[in-house]
mmCIF file of C-alpha atoms and ligand atoms in Angstrom:
data_model
loop_
_atom_site.group_PDB
_atom_site.id
_atom_site.type_symbol
_atom_site.label_atom_id
_atom_site.label_comp_id
_atom_site.label_asym_id
_atom_site.label_seq_id
_atom_site.Cartn_x
_atom_site.Cartn_y
_atom_site.Cartn_z
ATOM 1 C CA MET R 107 22.466 86.961 80.497
ATOM 2 C CA LEU R 108 25.390 89.000 81.225
ATOM 3 C CA ASN R 109 25.442 91.938 83.383
ATOM 4 C CA ILE R 110 27.724 94.739 82.253
ATOM 5 C CA LEU R 111 28.061 97.638 84.204
ATOM 6 C CA ALA R 112 28.754 100.879 82.319
ATOM 7 C CA ILE R 113 30.686 103.824 83.899
ATOM 8 C CA SER R 114 31.088 107.352 82.500
ATOM 9 C CA GLY R 115 34.016 109.269 83.858
ATOM 10 C CA SER R 116 32.259 112.705 83.518
ATOM 11 C CA LEU R 117 29.972 114.309 85.596
ATOM 12 C CA ARG R 118 28.952 116.994 83.078
ATOM 13 C CA ALA R 119 25.122 117.191 82.309
ATOM 14 C CA ALA R 120 26.038 117.199 78.632
ATOM 15 C CA SER R 121 28.694 114.787 78.887
ATOM 16 C CA THR R 122 29.582 112.850 75.552
ATOM 17 C CA ASN R 123 30.945 110.087 77.445
ATOM 18 C CA SER R 124 27.900 109.633 79.381
ATOM 19 C CA ALA R 125 26.103 109.864 76.206
ATOM 20 C CA LEU R 126 27.847 106.942 74.920
ATOM 21 C CA VAL R 127 27.441 104.689 77.906
ATOM 22 C CA ALA R 128 23.769 105.494 77.970
ATOM 23 C CA ALA R 129 23.770 104.376 74.200
ATOM 24 C CA LEU R 130 25.308 101.279 74.883
ATOM 25 C CA ALA R 131 22.545 100.461 77.581
ATOM 26 C CA ARG R 132 19.866 101.254 74.960
ATOM 27 C CA ASN R 133 21.841 99.237 72.143
ATOM 28 C CA ALA R 134 22.946 96.013 74.030
ATOM 29 C CA PRO R 135 22.676 93.055 71.850
ATOM 30 C CA PRO R 136 20.686 89.829 73.093
ATOM 31 C CA GLY R 137 22.459 88.126 75.913
ATOM 32 C CA CYS R 138 23.792 91.339 77.274
ATOM 33 C CA ARG R 139 22.304 94.134 79.908
ATOM 34 C CA VAL R 140 23.928 97.047 80.322
ATOM 35 C CA THR R 141 23.408 99.235 83.565
ATOM 36 C CA VAL R 142 24.699 102.672 83.579
ATOM 37 C CA TYR R 143 26.330 103.452 87.110
ATOM 38 C CA ASP R 144 25.223 106.793 88.363
ATOM 39 C CA GLY R 145 26.884 107.308 91.777
ATOM 40 C CA LEU R 146 30.186 108.736 90.619
ATOM 41 C CA GLY R 147 29.297 112.254 91.771
ATOM 42 C CA ARG R 148 28.193 111.233 95.346
ATOM 43 C CA LEU R 149 31.120 108.989 96.096
ATOM 44 C CA PRO R 150 33.030 110.371 99.084
ATOM 45 C CA ILE R 151 36.882 111.174 98.613
ATOM 46 C CA PHE R 152 38.772 107.870 99.259
ATOM 47 C CA ASN R 153 40.307 107.519 102.602
ATOM 48 C CA PRO R 154 41.950 104.225 103.544
ATOM 49 C CA ASP R 155 40.946 105.119 107.019
ATOM 50 C CA ASP R 156 37.191 104.548 105.855
ATOM 51 C CA GLU R 157 37.497 100.970 104.528
ATOM 52 C CA GLY R 158 36.160 97.755 106.349
ATOM 53 C CA GLU R 159 33.258 98.632 108.840
ATOM 54 C CA ARG R 160 33.387 102.448 107.977
ATOM 55 C CA THR R 161 32.956 101.753 104.412
ATOM 56 C CA PRO R 162 30.602 104.825 103.297
ATOM 57 C CA LEU R 163 27.185 103.480 101.780
ATOM 58 C CA GLU R 164 27.739 105.008 98.173
ATOM 59 C CA ALA R 165 31.220 103.464 98.148
ATOM 60 C CA SER R 166 29.616 99.911 99.185
ATOM 61 C CA ALA R 167 27.018 100.347 96.384
ATOM 62 C CA LEU R 168 29.772 100.933 93.721
ATOM 63 C CA ILE R 169 31.652 97.947 95.315
ATOM 64 C CA ASP R 170 28.674 95.478 95.184
ATOM 65 C CA ALA R 171 27.678 96.514 91.727
ATOM 66 C CA VAL R 172 31.325 95.991 90.356
ATOM 67 C CA THR R 173 31.239 92.620 92.337
ATOM 68 C CA GLN R 174 27.777 91.390 90.864
ATOM 69 C CA ALA R 175 28.734 92.528 87.113
ATOM 70 C CA ASP R 176 30.209 90.055 84.741
ATOM 71 C CA GLY R 177 32.080 92.975 83.426
ATOM 72 C CA VAL R 178 32.556 96.727 83.464
ATOM 73 C CA VAL R 179 32.715 99.118 80.588
ATOM 74 C CA ILE R 180 34.346 102.612 81.124
ATOM 75 C CA SER R 181 33.962 105.846 79.040
ATOM 76 C CA CYS R 182 36.184 108.497 80.438
ATOM 77 C CA PRO R 183 37.366 112.003 79.355
ATOM 78 C CA GLU R 184 41.079 113.215 79.672
ATOM 79 C CA TYR R 185 41.641 116.076 82.059
ATOM 80 C CA ALA R 186 45.071 117.719 81.939
ATOM 81 C CA HIS R 187 46.584 114.641 80.309
ATOM 82 C CA GLY R 188 45.135 112.415 83.126
ATOM 83 C CA VAL R 189 42.244 110.552 84.396
ATOM 84 C CA PRO R 190 39.652 112.824 85.997
ATOM 85 C CA GLY R 191 39.661 112.680 89.703
ATOM 86 C CA GLY R 192 36.006 111.342 90.134
ATOM 87 C CA LEU R 193 36.791 108.334 88.230
ATOM 88 C CA LYS R 194 40.013 107.766 89.730
ATOM 89 C CA ASN R 195 38.405 108.175 93.123
ATOM 90 C CA ALA R 196 35.865 105.485 92.072
ATOM 91 C CA LEU R 197 38.540 103.176 91.200
ATOM 92 C CA ASP R 198 40.622 103.841 94.447
ATOM 93 C CA TRP R 199 37.409 102.452 96.307
ATOM 94 C CA LEU R 200 37.873 99.318 94.657
ATOM 95 C CA VAL R 201 41.661 98.653 94.989
ATOM 96 C CA SER R 202 41.890 96.917 98.653
ATOM 97 C CA ARG R 203 39.427 94.249 97.902
ATOM 98 C CA ASP R 204 38.551 91.473 95.278
ATOM 99 C CA ALA R 205 36.023 93.494 93.159
ATOM 100 C CA ALA R 206 38.072 94.267 90.543
ATOM 101 C CA VAL R 207 40.522 91.422 90.539
ATOM 102 C CA ALA R 208 39.975 89.440 87.134
ATOM 103 C CA LYS R 209 36.969 91.375 86.387
ATOM 104 C CA PRO R 210 36.749 91.684 82.547
ATOM 105 C CA ALA R 211 36.684 95.337 81.689
ATOM 106 C CA MET R 212 36.477 97.290 78.454
ATOM 107 C CA LEU R 213 37.448 100.968 77.741
ATOM 108 C CA VAL R 214 35.397 102.681 75.267
ATOM 109 C CA HIS R 215 36.091 106.291 73.774
ATOM 110 C CA ALA R 216 34.102 109.295 72.924
ATOM 111 C CA SER R 217 37.001 111.353 71.932
ATOM 112 C CA PRO R 218 39.554 110.596 69.474
ATOM 113 C CA ARG R 219 42.252 112.158 71.442
ATOM 114 C CA SER R 220 42.705 111.354 75.215
ATOM 115 C CA LEU R 221 45.614 109.321 74.687
ATOM 116 C CA PHE R 222 47.337 110.118 77.989
ATOM 117 C CA ALA R 223 43.985 109.329 79.796
ATOM 118 C CA ARG R 224 43.723 105.994 77.953
ATOM 119 C CA ALA R 225 47.054 104.934 78.615
ATOM 120 C CA ALA R 226 46.715 105.662 82.264
ATOM 121 C CA LEU R 227 43.590 104.055 82.798
ATOM 122 C CA ASP R 228 45.129 100.974 81.119
ATOM 123 C CA GLU R 229 48.124 101.222 83.744
ATOM 124 C CA ILE R 230 45.686 101.728 86.448
ATOM 125 C CA MET R 231 43.085 98.958 85.682
ATOM 126 C CA ARG R 232 45.855 96.381 84.963
ATOM 127 C CA THR R 233 47.650 97.206 88.234
ATOM 128 C CA MET R 234 44.367 96.727 90.154
ATOM 129 C CA SER R 235 43.964 93.282 88.247
ATOM 130 C CA PHE R 236 41.191 94.067 86.019
ATOM 131 C CA ALA R 237 41.257 91.774 82.888
ATOM 132 C CA LEU R 238 41.278 94.210 80.324
ATOM 133 C CA CYS R 239 39.744 93.461 76.704
ATOM 134 C CA GLY R 240 41.362 95.476 73.814
ATOM 135 C CA ASP R 241 39.851 98.799 72.960
ATOM 136 C CA VAL R 242 37.367 98.136 70.577
ATOM 137 C CA LEU R 243 34.908 100.985 70.266
ATOM 138 C CA GLU R 244 35.689 104.702 69.592
ATOM 139 C CA ILE R 245 32.642 107.102 68.422
ATOM 140 C CA ALA R 246 34.130 110.689 67.926
ATOM 141 C CA LEU R 247 31.736 112.725 70.038
ATOM 142 C CA LEU R 248 34.327 115.310 71.280
ATOM 143 C CA GLY R 249 32.951 118.832 71.086
ATOM 144 C CA LYS R 250 29.427 118.091 69.937
ATOM 145 C CA LYS R 251 26.116 119.269 71.419
ATOM 146 C CA PRO R 252 23.815 117.002 72.770
ATOM 147 C CA PRO R 253 21.358 117.068 69.719
ATOM 148 C CA GLU R 254 24.455 116.372 67.372
ATOM 149 C CA VAL R 255 25.683 113.650 70.002
ATOM 150 C CA GLU R 256 22.248 111.790 69.852
ATOM 151 C CA ALA R 257 22.265 112.100 65.871
ATOM 152 C CA ILE R 258 25.763 110.771 65.658
ATOM 153 C CA LEU R 259 24.746 107.690 68.262
ATOM 154 C CA ALA R 260 21.769 107.172 65.946
ATOM 155 C CA GLU R 261 23.482 106.787 62.700
ATOM 156 C CA ALA R 262 23.483 103.676 61.020
ATOM 157 C CA ALA R 263 27.234 102.880 61.695
ATOM 158 C CA SER R 264 27.186 103.409 65.199
ATOM 159 C CA GLN R 265 24.629 101.102 66.190
ATOM 160 C CA PRO R 266 26.431 98.113 64.704
ATOM 161 C CA ALA R 267 29.730 99.515 66.248
ATOM 162 C CA MET R 268 28.308 99.402 69.759
ATOM 163 C CA HIS R 269 26.700 95.881 69.063
ATOM 164 C CA ASP R 270 29.835 94.596 67.701
ATOM 165 C CA ALA R 271 31.930 96.049 70.777
ATOM 166 C CA LEU R 272 29.596 94.616 73.028
ATOM 167 C CA ASN R 273 29.594 91.083 71.520
ATOM 168 C CA ALA R 274 33.426 91.108 71.390
ATOM 169 C CA PHE R 275 33.226 92.073 75.093
ATOM 170 C CA ALA R 276 30.547 89.458 75.879
ATOM 171 C CA ASP R 277 32.755 86.817 74.063
ATOM 172 C CA PHE R 278 35.809 87.830 76.098
ATOM 173 C CA ILE R 279 33.925 87.598 79.269
ATOM 174 C CA ARG R 280 32.510 84.100 78.447
ATOM 175 C CA ALA R 281 36.025 82.773 77.128
ATOM 176 C CA ARG R 282 37.069 83.453 80.904
HETATM 177 C C1 LIG D 463 39.538 120.592 82.664
HETATM 178 C C2 LIG D 463 39.690 120.054 81.440
HETATM 179 C C3 LIG D 463 40.699 119.624 81.009
HETATM 180 C C4 LIG D 463 40.977 119.034 79.859
HETATM 181 N N1 LIG D 463 42.250 118.309 79.330
HETATM 182 C C5 LIG D 463 42.257 117.813 78.156
HETATM 183 C C6 LIG D 463 43.401 117.183 77.661
HETATM 184 O O1 LIG D 463 44.420 117.024 78.438
HETATM 185 N N2 LIG D 463 43.475 116.348 76.686
HETATM 186 C C7 LIG D 463 42.302 116.225 75.948
HETATM 187 O O2 LIG D 463 42.214 115.473 74.873
HETATM 188 N N3 LIG D 463 41.207 116.771 76.377
HETATM 189 C C8 LIG D 463 40.985 117.598 77.390
HETATM 190 N N4 LIG D 463 39.945 118.179 77.663
HETATM 191 C C9 LIG D 463 38.688 118.055 77.133
HETATM 192 C C10 LIG D 463 37.768 116.918 77.532
HETATM 193 O O3 LIG D 463 38.391 115.418 77.791
HETATM 194 C C11 LIG D 463 36.760 116.648 76.449
HETATM 195 O O4 LIG D 463 35.964 117.901 76.431
HETATM 196 C C12 LIG D 463 35.877 115.574 76.601
HETATM 197 O O5 LIG D 463 34.874 115.463 75.467
HETATM 198 C C13 LIG D 463 35.041 115.942 77.660
HETATM 199 O O6 LIG D 463 33.893 114.535 78.108
HETATM 200 P P1 LIG D 463 32.594 114.876 78.353
HETATM 201 O O7 LIG D 463 31.707 115.339 77.280
HETATM 202 O O8 LIG D 463 32.150 113.254 78.674
HETATM 203 O O9 LIG D 463 32.217 115.654 79.531
HETATM 204 C C14 LIG D 463 39.801 118.810 79.007
HETATM 205 C C15 LIG D 463 38.430 119.209 79.407
HETATM 206 C C16 LIG D 463 38.444 119.885 80.641
HETATM 207 C C17 LIG D 463 36.958 120.374 81.105
#
């Protein structure tokens, strides 16, 4: 059984990115368990002085979750052509240690735009030595309200798309 950690880069209650990672968790194919990380908003702002023995509990929990996962899936909005601070902060807590090194990761997209954030995340995560799988899932949820989001995620085409993406990611993980 592969354990995949899914992270949404949005803290919004009605977040489309969070809806997408929740749907991935509900639709994981056999052989994959997807767990949604819910601590993004509780992480202290990264400070290199607070590493080692001073690492805050919430940061340790994130580091442990990434370390123990076989792979990480991230769905992230774009703010002002960049990666939202909350997600960048989470990634910063992972830089000076082994958690991200060679860790398989896949970016999934809830917006057909966000090309700057996609490119930035790709660059950041490669620099951190994540092993990035190619982009394989985009479900356009931008601007949709929760009932519409859930309807799109329940559509006949969405479920096989999520299965296929997770199966491709599982193959990528197993091939490493
Ligand atoms: C402060 C702010 C800045 C944004 N800047 C951009 C942007 O530069 N490019 C873009 O495509 N969308 C931008 N958006 C739109 C969000 O990326 C979009 O609404 C996204 O779906 C939000 O994700 P969520 O539903 O998971 O919260 C911005 C939204 C906010 C709130």
